[in-house]
């Protein structure tokens, strides 16, 4: 499996992306969402958040881990974070 690291703004519907914490959990993006959160640095500024919503994708390394995972959920990334997505080969 090949992957690439992209900005959150480059993620599109149908992309398969990795958990923001780097765990071996992947989701297929079916919906997009947006929110904001205070930076908590005293600046009064906010982080723009990107939510990528979709079903889990079975990892070839850990197929048994799929049993207790919900059908649809979301990965949330801050605007300054990179997203790891699978590349079609």
XYZ file of C-alpha atoms in Angstrom:
89
model
C 0.000 0.000 0.000
C 1.379 3.386 -0.990
C 0.503 6.568 0.883
C 1.120 10.273 0.559
C 0.928 13.199 2.965
C -1.315 16.084 1.857
C -2.819 19.273 3.287
C -6.339 18.934 4.701
C -7.659 21.079 1.847
C -6.514 18.443 -0.672
C -8.689 15.625 0.734
C -11.621 14.747 -1.548
C -14.704 12.546 -1.419
C -13.756 8.907 -1.846
C -10.212 9.321 -0.484
C -9.066 6.715 2.030
C -7.342 8.506 4.917
C -5.530 7.474 8.085
C -6.426 8.276 11.680
C -4.976 11.697 12.636
C -2.998 10.094 15.474
C -1.248 7.759 13.051
C -3.011 4.589 14.242
C -3.652 1.871 11.658
C -7.286 2.974 11.289
C -8.513 4.150 7.891
C -11.791 5.668 6.664
C -13.262 6.336 3.258
C -14.355 9.976 3.069
C -18.103 10.146 2.318
C -18.934 13.530 3.894
C -17.040 16.679 4.845
C -17.644 18.875 7.875
C -16.134 22.020 9.327
C -15.868 23.533 12.790
C -13.543 25.736 14.810
C -11.782 25.548 18.160
C -9.958 28.213 20.210
C -6.165 28.040 19.919
C -5.897 28.429 23.718
C -2.735 30.489 23.395
C -4.215 33.778 24.595
C -4.441 35.183 21.058
C -8.234 34.934 20.779
C -7.741 33.149 17.443
C -9.386 29.895 16.375
C -8.213 26.772 14.558
C -10.341 25.821 11.581
C -11.198 22.116 11.871
C -11.898 19.685 9.053
C -14.037 16.608 9.728
C -13.820 13.724 7.289
C -16.775 11.398 7.826
C -17.124 7.869 6.526
C -17.003 4.144 7.137
C -13.915 2.314 8.367
C -11.741 0.471 5.868
C -10.401 -2.898 6.860
C -6.654 -2.794 7.343
C -4.840 -5.766 5.842
C -2.545 -5.745 8.882
C -5.347 -5.971 11.462
C -8.635 -7.338 10.058
C -9.760 -8.644 13.475
C -9.668 -5.111 14.899
C -12.753 -4.212 12.845
C -15.224 -6.101 15.038
C -15.878 -3.383 17.627
C -15.709 -0.316 15.375
C -18.775 1.752 14.434
C -20.009 1.976 10.864
C -19.694 5.733 10.325
C -17.541 8.117 12.298
C -15.175 10.989 11.651
C -11.540 11.955 11.756
C -10.941 15.570 12.770
C -7.856 17.513 11.648
C -6.746 21.075 12.353
C -6.136 23.339 9.373
C -2.344 23.119 9.845
C -2.140 19.300 9.954
C -1.211 16.876 7.204
C -3.438 13.973 6.186
C -2.072 10.585 5.149
C -4.086 9.101 2.318
C -3.748 5.968 0.243
C -2.559 6.323 -3.306
C -3.953 4.151 -6.061
C -1.183 2.198 -7.693
